[in-house]
XYZ file of C-alpha atoms in Angstrom:
665
model
C -48.242 19.786 -152.068
C -48.365 18.007 -148.698
C -45.836 15.411 -149.818
C -44.029 18.869 -150.583
C -44.976 19.981 -147.351
C -43.893 17.209 -145.500
C -40.254 16.298 -147.239
C -40.013 20.212 -146.447
C -40.783 19.526 -142.546
C -38.482 16.733 -142.603
C -35.541 18.838 -143.699
C -36.649 21.353 -141.152
C -36.279 19.017 -138.403
C -32.412 17.590 -139.654
C -31.510 21.679 -140.264
C -32.669 22.409 -136.728
C -30.628 19.339 -135.447
C -27.880 20.707 -137.017
C -28.204 23.988 -135.861
C -28.073 23.242 -132.447
C -25.181 21.209 -133.365
C -23.257 24.353 -134.928
C -24.751 26.519 -132.434
C -23.732 24.686 -129.316
C -19.674 24.152 -130.636
C -19.675 27.995 -131.298
C -20.705 28.577 -127.838
C -17.549 27.003 -126.587
C -15.312 27.747 -128.663
C -12.501 29.615 -126.737
C -14.437 28.450 -123.198
C -13.534 27.184 -120.574
C -14.695 24.196 -120.140
C -15.765 23.526 -116.550
C -14.763 20.118 -114.929
C -11.949 20.355 -117.448
C -8.681 18.093 -116.360
C -6.217 20.443 -116.056
C -3.516 18.142 -118.479
C -3.627 15.481 -121.050
C -5.120 11.855 -120.296
C -2.961 8.859 -120.934
C -3.853 5.491 -121.515
C -2.438 2.514 -121.059
C -3.744 -1.110 -122.054
C -2.842 -4.262 -120.052
C -2.259 -7.184 -121.808
C -5.324 -9.758 -121.062
C -4.365 -12.943 -118.831
C -1.324 -12.035 -118.543
C -0.234 -11.208 -114.167
C -1.930 -7.882 -112.979
C 0.313 -4.688 -113.178
C 0.677 -3.099 -109.310
C 0.616 0.592 -109.383
C 4.374 0.482 -108.941
C 5.289 -1.005 -112.172
C 2.470 1.405 -114.164
C 4.335 3.959 -112.971
C 7.308 3.320 -114.129
C 6.033 2.321 -117.434
C 7.163 4.975 -119.781
C 5.055 8.039 -120.767
C 5.466 7.755 -124.338
C 3.656 4.025 -123.641
C 0.372 6.118 -122.806
C -1.728 6.856 -125.707
C -3.622 10.293 -124.987
C -6.628 10.836 -124.984
C -9.693 13.587 -124.242
C -11.624 13.768 -121.340
C -14.201 11.746 -123.447
C -12.951 8.020 -123.492
C -14.478 4.571 -125.771
C -13.613 2.022 -125.410
C -14.969 -1.787 -127.116
C -14.609 -4.334 -124.150
C -11.231 -4.503 -122.749
C -9.223 -7.293 -123.630
C -7.477 -6.320 -119.595
C -8.062 -3.801 -117.305
C -7.144 -0.224 -118.465
C -4.669 2.389 -116.626
C -5.685 6.094 -117.023
C -3.141 8.841 -115.857
C -2.776 12.678 -115.487
C -0.598 14.839 -114.062
C -2.074 18.368 -111.554
C -0.155 20.585 -110.623
C -1.482 23.368 -108.160
C -0.318 26.324 -109.554
C -2.050 29.812 -108.232
C -1.430 30.959 -112.071
C -4.423 29.178 -112.865
C -8.013 29.837 -112.968
C -8.848 26.474 -111.868
C -6.024 26.610 -108.807
C -5.125 29.481 -105.985
C -3.076 29.215 -103.195
C -6.238 28.991 -100.660
C -7.854 25.990 -102.851
C -6.391 22.530 -101.398
C -9.309 20.102 -102.443
C -9.922 18.567 -105.652
C -12.230 15.969 -106.657
C -11.258 13.548 -109.202
C -15.616 12.546 -110.927
C -15.700 9.408 -113.181
C -18.975 9.920 -115.223
C -20.144 6.622 -115.312
C -21.890 4.885 -112.801
C -21.212 0.798 -114.016
C -18.230 0.708 -114.084
C -17.262 -3.219 -112.372
C -14.701 -2.324 -110.535
C -12.689 1.073 -110.470
C -9.461 1.543 -108.472
C -7.956 4.949 -108.050
C -3.996 6.076 -106.656
C -3.139 9.288 -106.190
C 1.094 9.997 -106.345
C 3.276 12.622 -105.327
C 5.753 13.751 -108.410
C 8.644 11.047 -107.017
C 6.255 7.931 -107.178
C 5.522 7.837 -103.997
C 2.276 6.089 -102.920
C -0.100 8.930 -101.093
C -3.853 8.034 -100.990
C -5.742 4.752 -103.268
C -9.042 3.881 -103.062
C -11.046 0.258 -104.288
C -14.515 0.708 -105.645
C -16.791 0.042 -108.611
C -20.720 -0.708 -109.111
C -19.839 -4.872 -109.072
C -19.250 -6.404 -105.921
C -19.096 -3.175 -104.225
C -21.848 -1.459 -102.350
C -22.337 2.167 -102.953
C -21.179 2.908 -99.418
C -17.944 1.429 -99.704
C -17.214 4.474 -101.820
C -14.521 6.724 -100.909
C -17.516 9.782 -101.776
C -21.295 8.783 -101.069
C -22.475 11.974 -101.442
C -21.878 11.683 -105.574
C -24.268 9.334 -107.796
C -20.580 9.275 -109.833
C -17.056 7.808 -108.585
C -15.359 11.071 -106.991
C -12.458 10.662 -105.442
C -10.683 13.665 -103.151
C -7.938 14.718 -103.840
C -5.457 17.323 -101.448
C -2.993 19.353 -103.853
C -0.313 21.953 -101.423
C 0.130 25.379 -102.866
C 2.632 24.966 -106.034
C 3.220 21.247 -105.966
C 2.012 18.282 -108.017
C 0.748 15.128 -107.877
C -0.062 11.701 -110.580
C -3.197 9.977 -110.731
C -3.633 6.603 -111.976
C -7.232 4.741 -112.601
C -7.522 1.567 -113.057
C -10.679 -0.194 -114.728
C -11.563 -3.826 -115.269
C -14.739 -4.369 -117.222
C -16.418 -7.091 -118.743
C -18.058 -4.661 -120.822
C -17.398 -1.975 -123.461
C -16.924 1.417 -122.122
C -17.811 4.720 -122.354
C -16.620 7.324 -119.614
C -15.251 11.294 -118.344
C -13.159 11.983 -116.343
C -13.620 15.652 -115.065
C -11.455 17.380 -111.947
C -12.962 20.477 -109.853
C -12.135 22.331 -106.986
C -14.093 21.008 -104.439
C -16.091 23.762 -103.315
C -16.962 24.502 -107.214
C -18.345 20.942 -107.653
C -20.198 20.143 -104.137
C -21.165 24.615 -104.426
C -22.525 26.335 -107.197
C -22.376 23.010 -110.206
C -23.890 20.745 -107.352
C -27.137 23.898 -106.913
C -27.701 23.866 -111.146
C -26.951 19.914 -111.483
C -30.321 20.025 -108.360
C -32.286 22.638 -109.702
C -32.024 20.691 -113.838
C -33.375 17.637 -111.673
C -35.723 18.998 -109.395
C -37.304 20.927 -112.850
C -37.118 17.698 -114.717
C -38.940 15.171 -112.097
C -41.679 18.084 -111.366
C -42.251 18.386 -114.532
C -42.461 14.595 -115.031
C -44.753 14.500 -111.942
C -47.068 17.416 -113.571
C -47.351 15.323 -116.898
C -48.707 12.304 -115.236
C -51.064 13.669 -112.862
C -52.395 16.042 -115.873
C -52.587 12.340 -118.338
C -54.073 10.621 -115.922
C -56.976 12.963 -115.290
C -57.418 12.513 -119.067
C -57.004 9.870 -119.250
C -59.857 9.357 -116.812
C -61.843 11.750 -118.248
C -61.597 10.739 -121.810
C -61.553 6.686 -121.241
C -59.544 6.064 -123.892
C -57.529 3.344 -122.043
C -54.817 2.663 -123.888
C -53.350 5.673 -123.205
C -52.365 4.583 -119.589
C -49.069 2.764 -122.353
C -48.353 6.111 -122.256
C -48.566 7.094 -119.106
C -46.502 4.289 -117.825
C -44.155 4.411 -120.672
C -42.818 8.197 -119.117
C -43.219 6.960 -115.485
C -40.597 4.196 -116.575
C -38.660 6.158 -118.916
C -38.602 8.404 -115.841
C -37.205 5.800 -113.380
C -34.192 4.434 -116.474
C -33.546 8.369 -116.875
C -32.813 8.248 -112.872
C -30.862 4.622 -112.745
C -29.088 5.186 -115.922
C -27.117 8.439 -114.121
C -26.792 6.626 -110.951
C -29.377 7.455 -108.690
C -30.638 4.179 -107.901
C -27.869 3.319 -106.683
C -27.242 5.764 -104.610
C -30.974 5.979 -102.855
C -33.306 2.790 -104.141
C -30.527 -0.076 -104.135
C -26.857 1.066 -102.533
C -26.731 -2.845 -100.643
C -27.382 -4.555 -104.174
C -24.564 -3.818 -106.738
C -25.953 -6.821 -108.980
C -29.263 -4.931 -109.644
C -27.312 -0.978 -111.003
C -26.468 -3.413 -114.319
C -30.101 -5.700 -114.660
C -32.782 -2.444 -113.751
C -31.786 0.165 -116.083
C -31.595 -2.622 -118.942
C -34.704 -3.774 -117.373
C -36.456 -0.808 -117.588
C -35.445 0.363 -120.800
C -36.845 -2.912 -121.962
C -40.936 -2.169 -120.257
C -40.050 1.579 -121.794
C -39.591 0.631 -125.259
C -42.253 -1.905 -124.914
C -45.210 0.414 -123.484
C -44.097 2.608 -125.961
C -45.032 0.076 -129.155
C -47.694 -0.885 -127.296
C -48.994 2.349 -127.418
C -47.578 3.445 -130.571
C -49.630 0.388 -131.674
C -53.307 0.942 -130.123
C -52.671 4.767 -130.704
C -52.606 4.679 -134.955
C -54.866 1.398 -134.430
C -52.988 -1.038 -136.837
C -54.211 -4.129 -135.948
C -57.462 -2.267 -138.322
C -54.970 -0.276 -140.460
C -51.983 -2.299 -141.488
C -52.608 -5.290 -139.735
C -48.836 -7.156 -141.328
C -46.693 -3.968 -139.744
C -48.965 -4.747 -136.695
C -47.913 -8.201 -136.163
C -43.884 -7.684 -136.852
C -44.608 -5.226 -134.197
C -45.893 -7.583 -131.721
C -43.583 -9.920 -132.607
C -41.234 -7.364 -132.336
C -42.670 -6.985 -128.406
C -42.343 -10.867 -127.991
C -39.044 -10.412 -128.778
C -38.125 -7.662 -126.745
C -39.632 -9.170 -123.360
C -37.171 -12.287 -124.346
C -34.234 -10.303 -124.478
C -34.987 -8.634 -121.067
C -34.928 -12.534 -120.342
C -32.056 -13.600 -121.364
C -29.762 -9.955 -119.718
C -31.479 -11.479 -116.595
C -29.675 -14.896 -116.595
C -27.005 -13.035 -118.697
C -26.408 -10.890 -115.951
C -26.628 -13.879 -113.027
C -24.287 -15.624 -114.452
C -21.631 -12.790 -114.735
C -21.123 -13.239 -118.936
C -22.805 -10.263 -120.122
C -21.797 -9.017 -122.941
C -22.804 -11.988 -125.062
C -26.731 -10.977 -125.384
C -25.728 -7.116 -125.209
C -24.570 -6.417 -128.309
C -27.778 -8.519 -129.961
C -29.891 -6.771 -127.769
C -28.914 -3.304 -129.326
C -28.724 -4.200 -132.740
C -31.959 -5.262 -132.945
C -33.181 -2.078 -130.625
C -31.307 0.172 -133.789
C -33.104 -1.941 -136.519
C -36.416 -1.697 -134.738
C -36.403 2.104 -134.532
C -34.607 2.298 -138.137
C -38.311 0.370 -139.415
C -40.215 2.398 -137.240
C -38.721 5.746 -139.243
C -39.079 4.408 -142.244
C -42.692 2.714 -142.394
C -43.983 5.954 -140.483
C -42.720 8.282 -143.929
C -43.732 6.047 -145.810
C -46.952 6.376 -144.549
C -46.778 10.393 -144.458
C -45.143 10.162 -148.119
C -47.056 7.431 -150.159
C -50.281 7.587 -148.583
C -50.795 10.682 -147.503
C -51.241 10.233 -143.576
C -50.623 13.618 -142.755
C -51.656 12.916 -139.340
C -47.996 10.554 -138.912
C -46.132 13.774 -138.948
C -46.362 13.642 -135.538
C -45.176 10.086 -135.220
C -42.632 10.996 -137.518
C -41.800 13.955 -134.789
C -41.960 11.488 -131.832
C -40.129 8.064 -133.016
C -37.174 10.608 -134.621
C -36.999 12.229 -130.829
C -37.402 8.001 -129.701
C -34.893 6.707 -131.515
C -32.757 9.578 -130.381
C -32.212 8.264 -126.982
C -32.064 4.740 -128.308
C -29.141 5.357 -130.306
C -27.567 7.790 -128.226
C -27.802 4.638 -125.343
C -27.052 2.205 -127.140
C -23.609 3.852 -128.443
C -23.157 4.632 -124.297
C -23.918 1.049 -124.084
C -21.547 -0.450 -127.242
C -18.569 2.208 -126.313
C -18.612 4.018 -129.789
C -18.479 7.632 -128.991
C -21.590 9.477 -129.122
C -19.969 13.065 -130.431
C -23.023 13.871 -132.364
C -25.819 13.801 -129.115
C -22.583 15.997 -127.256
C -24.594 19.147 -128.437
C -27.050 19.639 -125.922
C -23.733 18.833 -123.107
C -22.467 21.624 -125.224
C -25.142 23.563 -124.617
C -24.488 23.289 -120.988
C -20.476 24.117 -121.055
C -21.982 27.349 -122.554
C -23.651 28.218 -119.917
C -20.895 27.301 -117.508
C -22.176 23.715 -116.506
C -20.378 20.714 -115.622
C -21.768 18.019 -117.695
C -21.974 15.548 -115.148
C -25.095 13.192 -116.545
C -23.461 10.269 -118.012
C -26.759 9.430 -119.919
C -26.418 12.115 -122.912
C -28.525 15.656 -122.042
C -29.740 15.593 -125.534
C -31.328 12.285 -124.656
C -33.186 14.112 -121.873
C -33.873 16.971 -123.618
C -35.275 14.465 -126.447
C -37.289 12.642 -124.217
C -38.805 16.611 -123.163
C -39.893 17.320 -125.996
C -41.667 14.082 -126.532
C -43.748 14.548 -123.659
C -44.559 17.775 -124.472
C -45.389 16.648 -128.149
C -47.746 13.209 -126.853
C -49.634 15.527 -124.256
C -50.253 17.887 -126.794
C -51.436 16.024 -129.268
C -53.408 14.012 -126.513
C -55.000 17.546 -125.505
C -56.143 17.836 -128.836
C -57.341 14.535 -128.995
C -59.370 14.466 -126.545
C -60.943 17.853 -127.572
C -61.689 16.757 -130.881
C -63.971 14.007 -129.372
C -64.851 16.339 -126.774
C -66.028 18.372 -130.011
C -67.172 14.621 -131.592
C -69.288 13.714 -128.500
C -70.939 17.524 -128.799
C -72.036 17.245 -132.229
C -73.419 13.406 -131.592
C -75.044 15.086 -128.392
C -76.560 17.560 -130.640
C -77.570 15.677 -133.499
C -79.415 13.248 -130.817
C -81.174 16.028 -129.464
C -82.250 17.796 -132.810
C -83.243 14.335 -133.244
C -85.238 14.083 -130.517
C -87.282 16.752 -130.642
C -87.774 16.437 -134.138
C -89.244 13.090 -133.500
C -91.454 14.814 -130.196
C -92.143 17.277 -132.843
C -93.484 14.719 -135.357
C -95.580 12.700 -132.599
C -97.511 15.870 -131.006
C -97.991 17.245 -135.120
C -99.304 13.858 -135.976
C -101.332 14.288 -133.075
C -102.462 17.438 -133.394
C -103.597 15.846 -137.033
C -105.361 13.338 -135.780
C -107.177 15.671 -132.866
C -107.892 17.599 -136.496
C -109.182 14.393 -138.124
C -111.522 13.292 -134.937
C -113.214 16.501 -134.306
C -113.851 16.341 -138.189
C -115.089 12.858 -137.954
C -117.084 13.444 -134.702
C -118.501 17.149 -135.829
C -119.332 16.065 -139.117
C -120.505 12.186 -139.164
C -121.537 11.888 -134.916
C -122.404 14.881 -133.594
C -125.411 16.243 -137.369
C -126.481 11.488 -136.787
C -127.092 12.604 -133.536
C -129.199 15.762 -134.161
C -130.806 13.733 -136.564
C -132.197 10.888 -134.048
C -133.269 13.901 -131.695
C -135.295 16.021 -134.610
C -136.698 12.423 -134.935
C -137.271 11.078 -131.429
C -139.398 15.318 -131.776
C -141.641 13.972 -134.650
C -142.180 10.730 -132.833
C -142.788 12.669 -128.975
C -146.114 14.769 -131.290
C -147.367 11.467 -132.241
C -147.093 10.265 -128.988
C -149.663 12.451 -127.374
C -152.403 10.724 -126.523
C -149.944 8.130 -124.243
C -148.602 10.077 -121.776
C -146.642 7.714 -120.283
C -144.338 6.200 -123.425
C -144.350 9.665 -124.375
C -142.397 10.829 -121.137
C -140.134 7.458 -121.895
C -138.888 9.180 -125.538
C -138.854 12.470 -123.633
C -136.355 10.840 -121.219
C -134.606 9.339 -124.830
C -134.813 12.603 -125.929
C -132.786 13.679 -123.045
C -130.549 11.485 -123.230
C -129.650 12.040 -126.494
C -129.454 16.055 -126.303
C -126.783 15.522 -123.737
C -124.604 13.154 -125.653
C -124.987 15.220 -128.837
C -123.584 18.244 -126.217
C -120.602 15.650 -124.994
C -119.543 14.405 -128.467
C -120.091 18.277 -129.692
C -117.881 19.317 -126.016
C -115.332 16.311 -127.136
C -114.569 17.779 -130.751
C -114.250 21.491 -129.754
C -111.719 20.250 -127.039
C -110.233 18.404 -130.033
C -109.874 21.634 -132.153
C -110.808 24.538 -131.737
C -112.934 26.025 -134.532
C -111.807 29.878 -132.438
C -108.528 29.148 -132.715
C -108.279 27.794 -136.658
C -110.154 31.082 -137.664
C -109.922 33.726 -134.750
C -106.395 33.317 -133.332
C -104.689 32.273 -129.756
C -106.178 35.012 -127.768
C -110.084 34.372 -128.458
C -109.044 30.743 -127.817
C -107.788 31.367 -124.766
C -110.939 33.361 -123.617
C -113.024 30.714 -125.446
C -110.986 28.244 -122.553
C -111.665 30.626 -119.667
C -115.541 30.938 -120.407
C -116.386 27.313 -120.771
C -113.791 26.925 -117.084
C -116.440 29.276 -115.237
C -119.483 27.618 -117.015
C -117.659 24.217 -115.649
C -117.588 25.223 -112.652
C -119.403 27.996 -111.158
C -117.737 30.737 -109.015
C -114.099 30.069 -110.939
C -112.817 33.365 -111.194
C -110.595 32.983 -114.645
C -108.418 35.755 -115.510
C -106.455 36.363 -118.781
C -103.489 38.844 -119.073
C -100.764 39.479 -121.989
C -98.568 41.755 -122.856
C -96.674 39.590 -125.746
C -97.729 40.147 -129.199
C -99.468 36.973 -129.690
C -99.824 36.979 -132.866
C -96.230 36.752 -133.848
C -96.690 32.921 -132.518
C -96.914 31.041 -135.374
C -99.602 28.101 -135.840
C -97.673 25.083 -134.453
C -96.226 27.587 -131.586
C -100.394 28.537 -130.927
C -101.063 24.922 -130.930
C -98.764 24.377 -128.304
C -99.761 27.504 -125.722
C -103.231 26.570 -126.047
C -102.781 22.475 -125.297
C -100.476 23.667 -122.155
C -102.952 26.404 -120.843
C -105.957 23.455 -121.377
C -104.639 20.900 -120.204
C -103.419 23.293 -116.842
C -107.201 24.346 -116.523
C -108.040 20.964 -117.057
C -105.673 19.917 -113.597
C -107.971 23.028 -112.011
C -110.762 21.825 -112.783
C -110.307 18.320 -111.637
C -108.050 17.907 -108.502
C -107.387 21.833 -107.585
C -110.973 23.343 -105.998
C -109.674 26.390 -106.821
C -111.618 29.738 -106.864
C -109.039 31.752 -108.833
C -107.022 31.393 -111.653
C -104.746 33.167 -113.596
C -102.919 33.460 -116.898
C -100.774 35.246 -118.188
C -98.255 35.167 -121.018
C -95.672 38.318 -120.584
C -92.435 39.724 -122.002
C -89.301 38.786 -120.464
C -86.390 39.744 -122.610
C -87.969 38.898 -125.750
C -88.695 35.672 -124.604
C -92.248 34.615 -123.583
C -93.274 33.670 -119.994
C -96.366 31.927 -119.634
C -97.447 31.405 -116.009
C -100.696 29.600 -114.641
C -101.821 30.342 -110.650
C -104.130 28.934 -108.959
C -106.060 29.198 -105.225
C -106.406 25.604 -104.523
C -105.920 22.328 -102.399
C -102.431 21.914 -103.812
C -100.225 19.033 -103.640
C -96.339 17.555 -102.771
C -94.617 17.595 -106.410
C -93.016 14.973 -104.882
C -96.072 12.222 -104.190
C -97.356 12.972 -107.713
C -96.061 10.695 -110.609
C -94.866 12.273 -113.819
C -97.729 12.024 -115.824
C -100.489 11.582 -112.458
C -102.242 15.066 -113.222
C -101.076 15.740 -116.932
C -97.754 17.018 -116.877
C -96.141 14.487 -118.396
C -98.398 16.141 -122.386
C -97.458 19.327 -120.809
C -93.239 19.159 -120.210
C -93.630 16.968 -123.787
C -95.054 20.490 -124.730
C -92.330 22.842 -123.108
C -89.688 19.825 -124.213
C -90.328 20.824 -128.085
C -90.843 24.735 -127.691
C -87.076 24.342 -125.806
C -89.068 26.124 -122.849
C -87.712 25.912 -119.330
C -90.458 24.841 -117.298
C -90.828 25.293 -113.614
C -93.278 24.252 -111.048
C -94.668 25.098 -107.309
C -97.103 23.298 -105.209
C -97.772 22.186 -101.792
C -100.945 20.972 -100.094
C -102.984 23.668 -99.166
C -100.878 26.837 -101.197
C -102.579 25.931 -104.743
C -99.942 25.649 -107.700
C -97.998 27.595 -109.795
C -97.106 26.584 -112.951
C -94.012 28.889 -115.202
C -93.152 27.718 -119.105
C -90.462 30.543 -120.598
C -90.043 29.949 -124.172
C -86.823 31.091 -126.084
C -87.875 33.584 -128.677
C -84.738 33.328 -130.696
C -84.374 29.423 -130.570
C -87.994 28.917 -131.970
C -87.705 31.741 -135.215
C -87.353 29.837 -138.216
C -89.101 26.764 -136.845
C -92.999 27.637 -136.737
C -92.892 28.188 -133.140
C -92.464 31.798 -133.270
C -92.584 34.274 -135.634
C -94.452 36.342 -137.658
C -97.113 33.959 -138.847
C -98.330 33.737 -142.114
C -102.186 34.408 -142.858
C -102.748 30.469 -143.839
C -101.959 29.679 -140.135
């Protein structure tokens, strides 16, 4: 069933892409394409090695010698200079022209053309204007129009006049370019405004994604996600450099960087993406063989980057271009095949997300590759057609499909990263809950064990030591009667008997402290009253008051033991340290919970100067933790002490702490 769903998902992905292509074609059908050249574009190729032709010679070449091309032109590695030719007439009957429009732009969309020469001739083949520029040997400032990242040439045309445009291109690498024609006001106004908005949205989104991703990585501490963080950063820089923004704003005086940096950034972004892929899916552990292949590919990509730099330095760039892109394409195909295999045959459904991400990345790599190799990327023009349908000229050298794929990839990865982070939080919370429960169970077991040991010691003292001491005391009474004729000896025996009686009472008191019989037989209220009586006896003049409006009979066996011990410990502290005259003990019902308060008017203390177990507070806190209670203590020198412990009822029902106890308890 899962395999069928995965196959269906793949089919839906393909159908979605095909649907976008069909819909984009439907939108542009019958529309005027923004920036479309008003006429046919002719292409003439010079023979390599021959003497370069002048503009005068080319202008005399018959029109039939020029092959007709669309506005998109692809060339494999040219064997010589290429001439492009088209004719423009300022015909006021056409939408692009009217009598007020006399200034136009010819724009060539490819910021990497090494050398380009622009000529404008009249109908009589008289040279009106010419410009020489390019991305190799020419700085950005040497362009005729430095307001555009593309090559843009101004053209002035009076109403009802014509001009011929010739463009000579020299390149030692494959070429892909588009020629656009605009009225100047339209290009620098409406069209530029739209492009600026689109690029601003893209940059703001990338920046926001990087900030949120950085915060997410810092919080989750999954540091391998930094690979994807830098992948997004480098990919953003690659897109900007590929569109020509780097040459315009960053390195305008260093044209050599215009060729090497986009390639270097492309290589680096692929390496970072691969590293993220490796660690996100833990390939070193789950697929060690495939991981070795991936690591080898990373080394190969770094090697190609080195060769690209060497090739660009010595000018022969082509020999490393083809192997690099062929290897990159094969690697992407291998990744897609492996992911599909894991999805379909090993049923790793979580890889469906990876398939989408790798698929989108493959689209970007494929589109970039065919551009560099001069092959038509017509399939990737779907997004460009959508732009055309909305009246936006495609002035982006990098296919908009690639930018859109990168955008979707970011959204997907961020979504799954957040989902993974939330799962980690949930997992950690469950682990913390298990640890807390284990700690609580350990504390409960410790307290129960302590209580059982107290009971055992109380029985041993009561049934053993107390009985023996009572028997010895009786024997001493008999011995004292027989020694009536010897007063001195009788007095000494009487002293021994008094010591035995005191020891008997002390052991009996210890036995009672270890386990109150009243608590076991008559319940918590009676046991607490007994504690108050014993406190008054231990410190004559001490006023101990107990008040309760809570149904103490609902407190279970363990709960009543903990409460008894807490009150016993606090009263013991009052007797030992407080020198108090009054003690108030209250057991109150507070919104269904049990609130225990103990307050005295003794000498008080500074809680900051008292160690946690200095006055028995450690035992009290331990029992409060077992009851999941909140403990609050207030005291100051000369101000007495106030302790409140709020025990939640709902959390203790069913745990044997609070709830209607059985008769056996």
